[in-house]
């Protein structure tokens, strides 16, 4: 098993074709990472954000004028609320785990995350987001 990418920016404003969810801090990510190969997913494609570095990478505040305009239009929808949930989880010591995945693989990944205390698990498609667990 290879290691996931920890505290490395792996998506711009939101993941695309991926399952993202919050996992309690501590060793809770270990069983998630151990279970992914059984679902046919290599762990070296997984991103994990945690701690102060993870918060800086997630950074829900736009900086440049182009990002501000884009953020303004996105804030009308659900995406800003999901990023706020992720931001809150990171501030509470949880880890944000992002697993690149095809649409048909989302259920198994969500089940694995939820079975290990995960919540706020979403599938981010190209043009949509689907809640797979409660907040």
Short mmCIF file of N, CA, C and O in Angstrom, two decimals, residues 26-105:
data_model
loop_
_atom_site.label_atom_id
_atom_site.label_comp_id
_atom_site.label_asym_id
_atom_site.label_seq_id
_atom_site.Cartn_x
_atom_site.Cartn_y
_atom_site.Cartn_z
N UNK A 26 -7.02 11.55 14.68
CA UNK A 26 -6.36 10.38 15.26
C UNK A 26 -6.15 9.29 14.23
O UNK A 26 -5.82 9.56 13.10
N UNK A 27 -6.38 8.06 14.62
CA UNK A 27 -6.09 6.92 13.76
C UNK A 27 -7.26 6.48 12.88
O UNK A 27 -7.19 5.45 12.24
N UNK A 28 -8.34 7.27 12.83
CA UNK A 28 -9.51 6.87 12.07
C UNK A 28 -9.26 6.77 10.57
O UNK A 28 -9.96 6.06 9.87
N UNK A 29 -8.28 7.48 10.04
CA UNK A 29 -7.97 7.40 8.61
C UNK A 29 -7.30 6.07 8.25
O UNK A 29 -7.39 5.63 7.11
N UNK A 30 -6.66 5.44 9.22
CA UNK A 30 -5.93 4.20 8.95
C UNK A 30 -6.85 3.12 8.39
O UNK A 30 -6.55 2.53 7.34
N UNK A 31 -8.00 2.82 9.02
CA UNK A 31 -8.85 1.78 8.45
C UNK A 31 -9.48 2.18 7.10
O UNK A 31 -9.74 1.32 6.26
N UNK A 32 -9.69 3.48 6.90
CA UNK A 32 -10.21 3.92 5.60
C UNK A 32 -9.16 3.64 4.53
O UNK A 32 -9.46 3.06 3.49
N UNK A 33 -7.92 4.04 4.79
CA UNK A 33 -6.85 3.81 3.82
C UNK A 33 -6.62 2.32 3.59
O UNK A 33 -6.40 1.89 2.46
N UNK A 34 -6.72 1.52 4.64
CA UNK A 34 -6.53 0.08 4.53
C UNK A 34 -7.66 -0.58 3.73
O UNK A 34 -7.45 -1.59 3.06
N UNK A 35 -8.87 -0.01 3.77
CA UNK A 35 -10.01 -0.58 3.07
C UNK A 35 -10.12 -0.21 1.60
O UNK A 35 -10.79 -0.89 0.83
N UNK A 36 -9.46 0.87 1.19
CA UNK A 36 -9.58 1.32 -0.19
C UNK A 36 -9.06 0.33 -1.23
O UNK A 36 -9.72 0.12 -2.26
N UNK A 37 -7.91 -0.33 -1.01
CA UNK A 37 -7.46 -1.31 -2.01
C UNK A 37 -8.48 -2.42 -2.26
O UNK A 37 -8.60 -2.92 -3.38
N UNK A 38 -9.23 -2.81 -1.22
CA UNK A 38 -10.27 -3.81 -1.39
C UNK A 38 -11.40 -3.35 -2.30
O UNK A 38 -12.16 -4.15 -2.83
N UNK A 39 -11.51 -2.02 -2.47
CA UNK A 39 -12.51 -1.44 -3.38
C UNK A 39 -11.90 -1.14 -4.75
O UNK A 39 -12.54 -0.52 -5.60
N UNK A 40 -10.64 -1.55 -4.93
CA UNK A 40 -9.97 -1.32 -6.20
C UNK A 40 -9.36 0.06 -6.34
O UNK A 40 -9.11 0.52 -7.46
N UNK A 41 -9.11 0.73 -5.22
CA UNK A 41 -8.58 2.10 -5.26
C UNK A 41 -7.19 2.12 -4.63
O UNK A 41 -7.02 1.69 -3.49
N UNK A 42 -6.24 2.62 -5.38
CA UNK A 42 -4.87 2.77 -4.87
C UNK A 42 -4.83 4.00 -3.97
O UNK A 42 -5.38 5.05 -4.31
N UNK A 43 -4.16 3.86 -2.83
CA UNK A 43 -4.15 4.96 -1.87
C UNK A 43 -3.26 6.13 -2.31
O UNK A 43 -3.40 7.22 -1.76
N UNK A 44 -2.40 5.92 -3.29
CA UNK A 44 -1.53 7.03 -3.70
C UNK A 44 -2.27 8.10 -4.49
O UNK A 44 -1.71 9.15 -4.79
N UNK A 45 -3.54 7.89 -4.80
CA UNK A 45 -4.35 8.91 -5.47
C UNK A 45 -5.21 9.69 -4.49
O UNK A 45 -5.88 10.64 -4.86
N UNK A 46 -5.20 9.28 -3.23
CA UNK A 46 -6.05 9.88 -2.19
C UNK A 46 -5.37 11.12 -1.62
O UNK A 46 -4.16 11.16 -1.43
N UNK A 47 -6.18 12.12 -1.33
CA UNK A 47 -5.68 13.33 -0.68
C UNK A 47 -6.27 13.45 0.71
O UNK A 47 -7.45 13.15 0.92
N UNK A 48 -5.45 13.84 1.67
CA UNK A 48 -5.91 14.04 3.05
C UNK A 48 -5.47 15.43 3.49
O UNK A 48 -4.29 15.76 3.40
N UNK A 49 -6.42 16.23 3.95
CA UNK A 49 -6.11 17.53 4.53
C UNK A 49 -6.40 17.46 6.02
O UNK A 49 -7.43 16.95 6.44
N UNK A 50 -5.49 18.02 6.82
CA UNK A 50 -5.70 18.07 8.26
C UNK A 50 -4.86 19.18 8.87
O UNK A 50 -3.88 19.64 8.26
N UNK A 51 -5.25 19.62 10.05
CA UNK A 51 -4.49 20.62 10.79
C UNK A 51 -4.45 21.98 10.12
O UNK A 51 -5.20 22.26 9.18
N UNK A 52 -3.55 22.83 10.62
CA UNK A 52 -3.41 24.20 10.12
C UNK A 52 -3.01 24.21 8.64
O UNK A 52 -3.50 25.05 7.87
N UNK A 53 -2.14 23.30 8.23
CA UNK A 53 -1.74 23.25 6.82
C UNK A 53 -2.92 22.88 5.94
O UNK A 53 -3.11 23.45 4.86
N UNK A 54 -3.75 21.95 6.40
CA UNK A 54 -4.94 21.57 5.65
C UNK A 54 -5.91 22.73 5.50
O UNK A 54 -6.50 22.92 4.44
N UNK A 55 -6.07 23.51 6.56
CA UNK A 55 -6.95 24.68 6.50
C UNK A 55 -6.44 25.70 5.48
O UNK A 55 -7.22 26.27 4.73
N UNK A 56 -5.15 25.93 5.47
CA UNK A 56 -4.58 26.88 4.50
C UNK A 56 -4.81 26.40 3.07
O UNK A 56 -5.07 27.19 2.18
N UNK A 57 -4.72 25.10 2.85
CA UNK A 57 -4.92 24.55 1.50
C UNK A 57 -6.39 24.65 1.10
O UNK A 57 -6.72 25.04 -0.02
N UNK A 58 -7.28 24.32 2.02
CA UNK A 58 -8.72 24.40 1.73
C UNK A 58 -9.14 25.84 1.50
O UNK A 58 -9.92 26.12 0.61
N UNK A 59 -8.59 26.77 2.29
CA UNK A 59 -8.80 28.22 2.20
C UNK A 59 -10.07 28.63 1.47
O UNK A 59 -10.05 28.85 0.27
N UNK A 60 -11.18 28.77 2.18
CA UNK A 60 -12.43 29.13 1.52
C UNK A 60 -12.50 30.59 1.09
O UNK A 60 -13.43 30.99 0.42
N UNK A 61 -11.52 31.40 1.43
CA UNK A 61 -11.54 32.81 1.06
C UNK A 61 -10.80 33.03 -0.26
O UNK A 61 -9.64 32.69 -0.38
N UNK A 62 -11.47 33.65 -1.26
CA UNK A 62 -10.81 33.92 -2.53
C UNK A 62 -9.79 35.06 -2.41
O UNK A 62 -9.90 35.90 -1.53
N UNK A 63 -8.80 35.06 -3.31
CA UNK A 63 -7.75 36.07 -3.25
C UNK A 63 -7.76 36.99 -4.46
O UNK A 63 -7.85 38.19 -4.33
N UNK A 64 -7.65 36.46 -5.66
CA UNK A 64 -7.60 37.29 -6.86
C UNK A 64 -8.99 37.69 -7.32
O UNK A 64 -9.99 37.11 -6.92
N UNK A 65 -9.08 38.71 -8.19
CA UNK A 65 -10.37 39.20 -8.67
C UNK A 65 -11.14 38.12 -9.42
O UNK A 65 -12.35 37.98 -9.25
N UNK A 66 -10.43 37.31 -10.23
CA UNK A 66 -11.11 36.22 -10.94
C UNK A 66 -11.72 35.22 -9.98
O UNK A 66 -12.85 34.76 -10.17
N UNK A 67 -10.99 34.87 -8.92
CA UNK A 67 -11.52 33.93 -7.94
C UNK A 67 -12.69 34.55 -7.18
O UNK A 67 -13.63 33.86 -6.84
N UNK A 68 -12.63 35.85 -6.91
CA UNK A 68 -13.73 36.51 -6.19
C UNK A 68 -15.02 36.45 -7.00
O UNK A 68 -16.09 36.18 -6.47
N UNK A 69 -14.92 36.74 -8.31
CA UNK A 69 -16.11 36.70 -9.17
C UNK A 69 -16.66 35.29 -9.22
O UNK A 69 -17.87 35.06 -9.05
N UNK A 70 -15.78 34.31 -9.45
CA UNK A 70 -16.19 32.91 -9.50
C UNK A 70 -16.82 32.48 -8.17
O UNK A 70 -17.86 31.83 -8.14
N UNK A 71 -16.19 32.87 -7.07
CA UNK A 71 -16.69 32.52 -5.73
C UNK A 71 -18.07 33.14 -5.49
O UNK A 71 -18.94 32.53 -4.90
N UNK A 72 -18.27 34.38 -5.98
CA UNK A 72 -19.56 35.05 -5.81
C UNK A 72 -20.69 34.22 -6.41
O UNK A 72 -21.71 33.98 -5.78
N UNK A 73 -20.48 33.75 -7.65
CA UNK A 73 -21.53 32.97 -8.30
C UNK A 73 -21.69 31.60 -7.67
O UNK A 73 -22.81 31.09 -7.53
N UNK A 74 -20.59 30.98 -7.24
CA UNK A 74 -20.69 29.68 -6.58
C UNK A 74 -21.35 29.78 -5.22
O UNK A 74 -21.96 28.83 -4.75
N UNK A 75 -21.22 30.92 -4.55
CA UNK A 75 -21.79 31.07 -3.21
C UNK A 75 -23.31 31.05 -3.24
O UNK A 75 -23.94 30.94 -2.20
N UNK A 76 -23.91 31.17 -4.41
CA UNK A 76 -25.35 31.08 -4.50
C UNK A 76 -25.84 29.65 -4.30
O UNK A 76 -26.99 29.42 -4.04
N UNK A 77 -24.95 28.70 -4.45
CA UNK A 77 -25.36 27.31 -4.40
C UNK A 77 -24.83 26.58 -3.19
O UNK A 77 -24.38 27.16 -2.20
N UNK A 78 -24.89 25.27 -3.28
CA UNK A 78 -24.54 24.37 -2.19
C UNK A 78 -23.04 24.22 -1.99
O UNK A 78 -22.60 23.85 -0.91
N UNK A 79 -22.23 24.51 -2.99
CA UNK A 79 -20.79 24.25 -2.89
C UNK A 79 -20.14 25.03 -1.75
O UNK A 79 -19.30 24.49 -1.03
N UNK A 80 -20.51 26.29 -1.59
CA UNK A 80 -19.92 27.10 -0.52
C UNK A 80 -20.26 26.50 0.85
O UNK A 80 -19.43 26.50 1.76
N UNK A 81 -21.47 25.98 0.99
CA UNK A 81 -21.87 25.39 2.28
C UNK A 81 -21.09 24.11 2.58
O UNK A 81 -20.73 23.85 3.72
N UNK A 82 -20.81 23.32 1.56
CA UNK A 82 -20.03 22.10 1.75
C UNK A 82 -18.60 22.45 2.16
O UNK A 82 -18.05 21.86 3.10
N UNK A 83 -18.01 23.44 1.50
CA UNK A 83 -16.65 23.86 1.85
C UNK A 83 -16.63 24.39 3.28
O UNK A 83 -15.69 24.14 4.05
N UNK A 84 -17.68 25.10 3.70
CA UNK A 84 -17.76 25.58 5.09
C UNK A 84 -17.82 24.41 6.06
O UNK A 84 -17.21 24.45 7.13
N UNK A 85 -18.56 23.36 5.72
CA UNK A 85 -18.61 22.15 6.55
C UNK A 85 -17.22 21.53 6.68
O UNK A 85 -16.80 21.16 7.78
N UNK A 86 -16.53 21.43 5.56
CA UNK A 86 -15.18 20.86 5.58
C UNK A 86 -14.24 21.73 6.41
O UNK A 86 -13.44 21.23 7.19
N UNK A 87 -14.34 23.04 6.26
CA UNK A 87 -13.53 23.98 7.03
C UNK A 87 -13.78 23.80 8.52
O UNK A 87 -12.83 23.71 9.32
N UNK A 88 -15.04 23.71 8.90
CA UNK A 88 -15.40 23.52 10.31
C UNK A 88 -14.83 22.21 10.85
O UNK A 88 -14.30 22.15 11.96
N UNK A 89 -14.92 21.14 10.07
CA UNK A 89 -14.39 19.85 10.49
C UNK A 89 -12.88 19.90 10.71
O UNK A 89 -12.37 19.37 11.70
N UNK A 90 -12.17 20.54 9.79
CA UNK A 90 -10.71 20.67 9.94
C UNK A 90 -10.38 21.46 11.21
O UNK A 90 -9.44 21.13 11.92
N UNK A 91 -11.15 22.50 11.49
CA UNK A 91 -10.92 23.30 12.69
C UNK A 91 -11.17 22.50 13.97
O UNK A 91 -10.59 22.78 15.01
N UNK A 92 -12.02 21.49 13.89
CA UNK A 92 -12.32 20.62 15.04
C UNK A 92 -11.33 19.47 15.16
O UNK A 92 -11.48 18.61 16.03
N UNK A 93 -10.36 19.38 14.27
CA UNK A 93 -9.36 18.32 14.34
C UNK A 93 -9.66 17.12 13.48
O UNK A 93 -8.97 16.10 13.57
N UNK A 94 -10.68 17.20 12.63
CA UNK A 94 -10.99 16.10 11.73
C UNK A 94 -10.10 16.18 10.49
O UNK A 94 -9.44 17.19 10.25
N UNK A 95 -10.11 15.13 9.70
CA UNK A 95 -9.36 15.10 8.44
C UNK A 95 -10.35 15.07 7.29
O UNK A 95 -11.37 14.40 7.35
N UNK A 96 -10.02 15.80 6.23
CA UNK A 96 -10.80 15.75 5.00
C UNK A 96 -10.10 14.76 4.08
O UNK A 96 -8.94 14.95 3.72
N UNK A 97 -10.81 13.69 3.74
CA UNK A 97 -10.27 12.66 2.86
C UNK A 97 -10.97 12.79 1.51
O UNK A 97 -12.20 12.80 1.44
N UNK A 98 -10.18 12.91 0.44
CA UNK A 98 -10.72 13.05 -0.92
C UNK A 98 -10.20 11.88 -1.75
O UNK A 98 -8.99 11.72 -1.91
N UNK A 99 -11.15 11.08 -2.26
CA UNK A 99 -10.81 9.88 -3.01
C UNK A 99 -11.32 10.02 -4.45
O UNK A 99 -12.54 10.04 -4.66
N UNK A 100 -10.43 10.16 -5.43
CA UNK A 100 -10.89 10.18 -6.82
C UNK A 100 -11.66 8.89 -7.12
O UNK A 100 -11.19 7.80 -6.76
N UNK A 101 -12.84 9.03 -7.72
CA UNK A 101 -13.67 7.84 -7.92
C UNK A 101 -14.68 8.06 -9.03
O UNK A 101 -15.18 9.16 -9.23
N UNK A 102 -14.99 6.97 -9.71
CA UNK A 102 -16.06 6.97 -10.70
C UNK A 102 -17.40 6.99 -9.95
O UNK A 102 -17.49 6.58 -8.79
N UNK A 103 -18.42 7.47 -10.62
CA UNK A 103 -19.74 7.58 -10.02
C UNK A 103 -20.21 6.25 -9.42
O UNK A 103 -20.72 6.21 -8.30
N UNK A 104 -19.98 5.16 -10.13
CA UNK A 104 -20.47 3.86 -9.65
C UNK A 104 -19.71 3.35 -8.42
O UNK A 104 -20.19 2.44 -7.74
N UNK A 105 -18.56 3.92 -8.12
CA UNK A 105 -17.78 3.50 -6.95
C UNK A 105 -18.08 4.30 -5.69
O UNK A 105 -17.56 4.00 -4.62
#
